[in-house]
Amino acid sequence: MLDYVDGSSLAGPMRELFAVDVTTVDGRCAACGLTGPIAALRVYGHDHGPGLVGRCPGCDEIVLRLVRTPTEAWLDLRGAVSLRFSL
């Protein structure tokens, strides 16, 4: 059996990644495979309510959802195969 540590060991490495401008990060659409910067997504919902939906410019599938309240935020990336960060 492999040894493991709990998820709190990801705090430092994840902080490095999410301290950047994520709109410059390349994302890959799970539906069609198109890869490009998050800034190229078509974003809907900015005029209505607390949630934003980012759709792939190639196939129009949902790549990400971001919902904010005054005290919390939810980020759903199930439509992205990966995000590639430059270090």
PDB file of C-alpha atoms in Angstrom:
ATOM      1  CA  MET A   1       0.000   0.000   0.000  1.00  0.00           C
ATOM      2  CA  LEU A   2       1.252   3.481  -0.851  1.00  0.00           C
ATOM      3  CA  ASP A   3       1.809   6.027   1.899  1.00  0.00           C
ATOM      4  CA  TYR A   4      -0.198   9.245   1.651  1.00  0.00           C
ATOM      5  CA  VAL A   5      -0.771  12.499   3.496  1.00  0.00           C
ATOM      6  CA  ASP A   6      -4.014  14.437   3.698  1.00  0.00           C
ATOM      7  CA  GLY A   7      -5.148  17.117   1.264  1.00  0.00           C
ATOM      8  CA  SER A   8      -3.838  19.954   3.417  1.00  0.00           C
ATOM      9  CA  SER A   9      -0.437  19.213   1.871  1.00  0.00           C
ATOM     10  CA  LEU A  10      -1.790  20.840  -1.322  1.00  0.00           C
ATOM     11  CA  ALA A  11      -2.121  24.277   0.333  1.00  0.00           C
ATOM     12  CA  GLY A  12       1.257  25.664  -0.761  1.00  0.00           C
ATOM     13  CA  PRO A  13       1.296  24.313  -4.330  1.00  0.00           C
ATOM     14  CA  MET A  14      -2.332  25.347  -4.964  1.00  0.00           C
ATOM     15  CA  ARG A  15      -1.731  28.829  -3.528  1.00  0.00           C
ATOM     16  CA  GLU A  16       1.050  29.294  -6.098  1.00  0.00           C
ATOM     17  CA  LEU A  17      -1.342  28.473  -8.933  1.00  0.00           C
ATOM     18  CA  PHE A  18      -4.351  30.469  -7.842  1.00  0.00           C
ATOM     19  CA  ALA A  19      -2.355  33.620  -7.059  1.00  0.00           C
ATOM     20  CA  VAL A  20      -2.102  34.369 -10.800  1.00  0.00           C
ATOM     21  CA  ASP A  21      -4.440  35.965 -13.330  1.00  0.00           C
ATOM     22  CA  VAL A  22      -6.457  32.860 -14.192  1.00  0.00           C
ATOM     23  CA  THR A  23      -7.793  34.441 -17.387  1.00  0.00           C
ATOM     24  CA  THR A  24      -4.333  33.930 -18.925  1.00  0.00           C
ATOM     25  CA  VAL A  25      -4.309  30.218 -18.037  1.00  0.00           C
ATOM     26  CA  ASP A  26      -4.941  27.763 -20.884  1.00  0.00           C
ATOM     27  CA  GLY A  27      -7.977  25.552 -20.377  1.00  0.00           C
ATOM     28  CA  ARG A  28      -9.026  22.535 -22.397  1.00  0.00           C
ATOM     29  CA  CYS A  29     -12.719  21.910 -23.100  1.00  0.00           C
ATOM     30  CA  ALA A  30     -13.888  18.464 -21.986  1.00  0.00           C
ATOM     31  CA  ALA A  31     -16.461  18.331 -24.781  1.00  0.00           C
ATOM     32  CA  CYS A  32     -14.480  19.251 -27.917  1.00  0.00           C
ATOM     33  CA  GLY A  33     -10.852  19.429 -26.780  1.00  0.00           C
ATOM     34  CA  LEU A  34     -10.331  23.066 -27.809  1.00  0.00           C
ATOM     35  CA  THR A  35      -7.466  24.591 -25.816  1.00  0.00           C
ATOM     36  CA  GLY A  36      -7.091  28.310 -25.204  1.00  0.00           C
ATOM     37  CA  PRO A  37      -6.938  31.017 -22.550  1.00  0.00           C
ATOM     38  CA  ILE A  38      -9.803  31.276 -20.079  1.00  0.00           C
ATOM     39  CA  ALA A  39     -10.241  34.855 -21.349  1.00  0.00           C
ATOM     40  CA  ALA A  40     -11.482  33.412 -24.669  1.00  0.00           C
ATOM     41  CA  LEU A  41     -14.530  31.784 -23.024  1.00  0.00           C
ATOM     42  CA  ARG A  42     -17.946  33.291 -23.707  1.00  0.00           C
ATOM     43  CA  VAL A  43     -19.212  34.394 -20.298  1.00  0.00           C
ATOM     44  CA  TYR A  44     -22.909  34.711 -19.511  1.00  0.00           C
ATOM     45  CA  GLY A  45     -24.781  35.888 -16.431  1.00  0.00           C
ATOM     46  CA  HIS A  46     -22.752  38.969 -15.523  1.00  0.00           C
ATOM     47  CA  ASP A  47     -25.930  41.099 -15.652  1.00  0.00           C
ATOM     48  CA  HIS A  48     -28.137  38.673 -13.713  1.00  0.00           C
ATOM     49  CA  GLY A  49     -27.634  37.189 -10.275  1.00  0.00           C
ATOM     50  CA  PRO A  50     -24.557  35.923  -8.493  1.00  0.00           C
ATOM     51  CA  GLY A  51     -23.409  33.319 -11.033  1.00  0.00           C
ATOM     52  CA  LEU A  52     -21.252  33.333 -14.151  1.00  0.00           C
ATOM     53  CA  VAL A  53     -21.094  30.623 -16.798  1.00  0.00           C
ATOM     54  CA  GLY A  54     -18.098  30.290 -19.127  1.00  0.00           C
ATOM     55  CA  ARG A  55     -18.826  28.506 -22.416  1.00  0.00           C
ATOM     56  CA  CYS A  56     -16.373  27.108 -24.945  1.00  0.00           C
ATOM     57  CA  PRO A  57     -16.046  29.346 -28.022  1.00  0.00           C
ATOM     58  CA  GLY A  58     -15.695  26.218 -30.171  1.00  0.00           C
ATOM     59  CA  CYS A  59     -18.668  24.088 -29.157  1.00  0.00           C
ATOM     60  CA  ASP A  60     -20.640  26.293 -26.702  1.00  0.00           C
ATOM     61  CA  GLU A  61     -20.513  23.670 -23.913  1.00  0.00           C
ATOM     62  CA  ILE A  62     -20.134  24.912 -20.329  1.00  0.00           C
ATOM     63  CA  VAL A  63     -16.481  24.873 -19.257  1.00  0.00           C
ATOM     64  CA  LEU A  64     -16.830  26.572 -15.877  1.00  0.00           C
ATOM     65  CA  ARG A  65     -19.331  28.016 -13.445  1.00  0.00           C
ATOM     66  CA  LEU A  66     -18.507  30.601 -10.787  1.00  0.00           C
ATOM     67  CA  VAL A  67     -21.022  31.585  -8.121  1.00  0.00           C
ATOM     68  CA  ARG A  68     -20.324  34.120  -5.386  1.00  0.00           C
ATOM     69  CA  THR A  69     -22.206  35.174  -2.311  1.00  0.00           C
ATOM     70  CA  PRO A  70     -21.027  37.761   0.206  1.00  0.00           C
ATOM     71  CA  THR A  71     -19.278  35.025   2.200  1.00  0.00           C
ATOM     72  CA  GLU A  72     -18.459  32.162  -0.204  1.00  0.00           C
ATOM     73  CA  ALA A  73     -17.545  31.245  -3.758  1.00  0.00           C
ATOM     74  CA  TRP A  74     -18.097  28.035  -5.744  1.00  0.00           C
ATOM     75  CA  LEU A  75     -16.007  27.171  -8.778  1.00  0.00           C
ATOM     76  CA  ASP A  76     -17.213  24.273 -10.927  1.00  0.00           C
ATOM     77  CA  LEU A  77     -14.660  23.177 -13.545  1.00  0.00           C
ATOM     78  CA  ARG A  78     -16.237  19.895 -14.617  1.00  0.00           C
ATOM     79  CA  GLY A  79     -16.326  21.096 -18.230  1.00  0.00           C
ATOM     80  CA  ALA A  80     -12.543  21.533 -18.318  1.00  0.00           C
ATOM     81  CA  VAL A  81     -10.202  18.603 -18.852  1.00  0.00           C
ATOM     82  CA  SER A  82      -7.255  20.601 -17.542  1.00  0.00           C
ATOM     83  CA  LEU A  83      -5.859  24.028 -16.783  1.00  0.00           C
ATOM     84  CA  ARG A  84      -2.228  24.787 -17.689  1.00  0.00           C
ATOM     85  CA  PHE A  85      -0.428  27.384 -15.578  1.00  0.00           C
ATOM     86  CA  SER A  86       2.859  29.024 -16.556  1.00  0.00           C
ATOM     87  CA  LEU A  87       5.219  29.251 -13.599  1.00  0.00           C
TER      88      LEU A  87
END
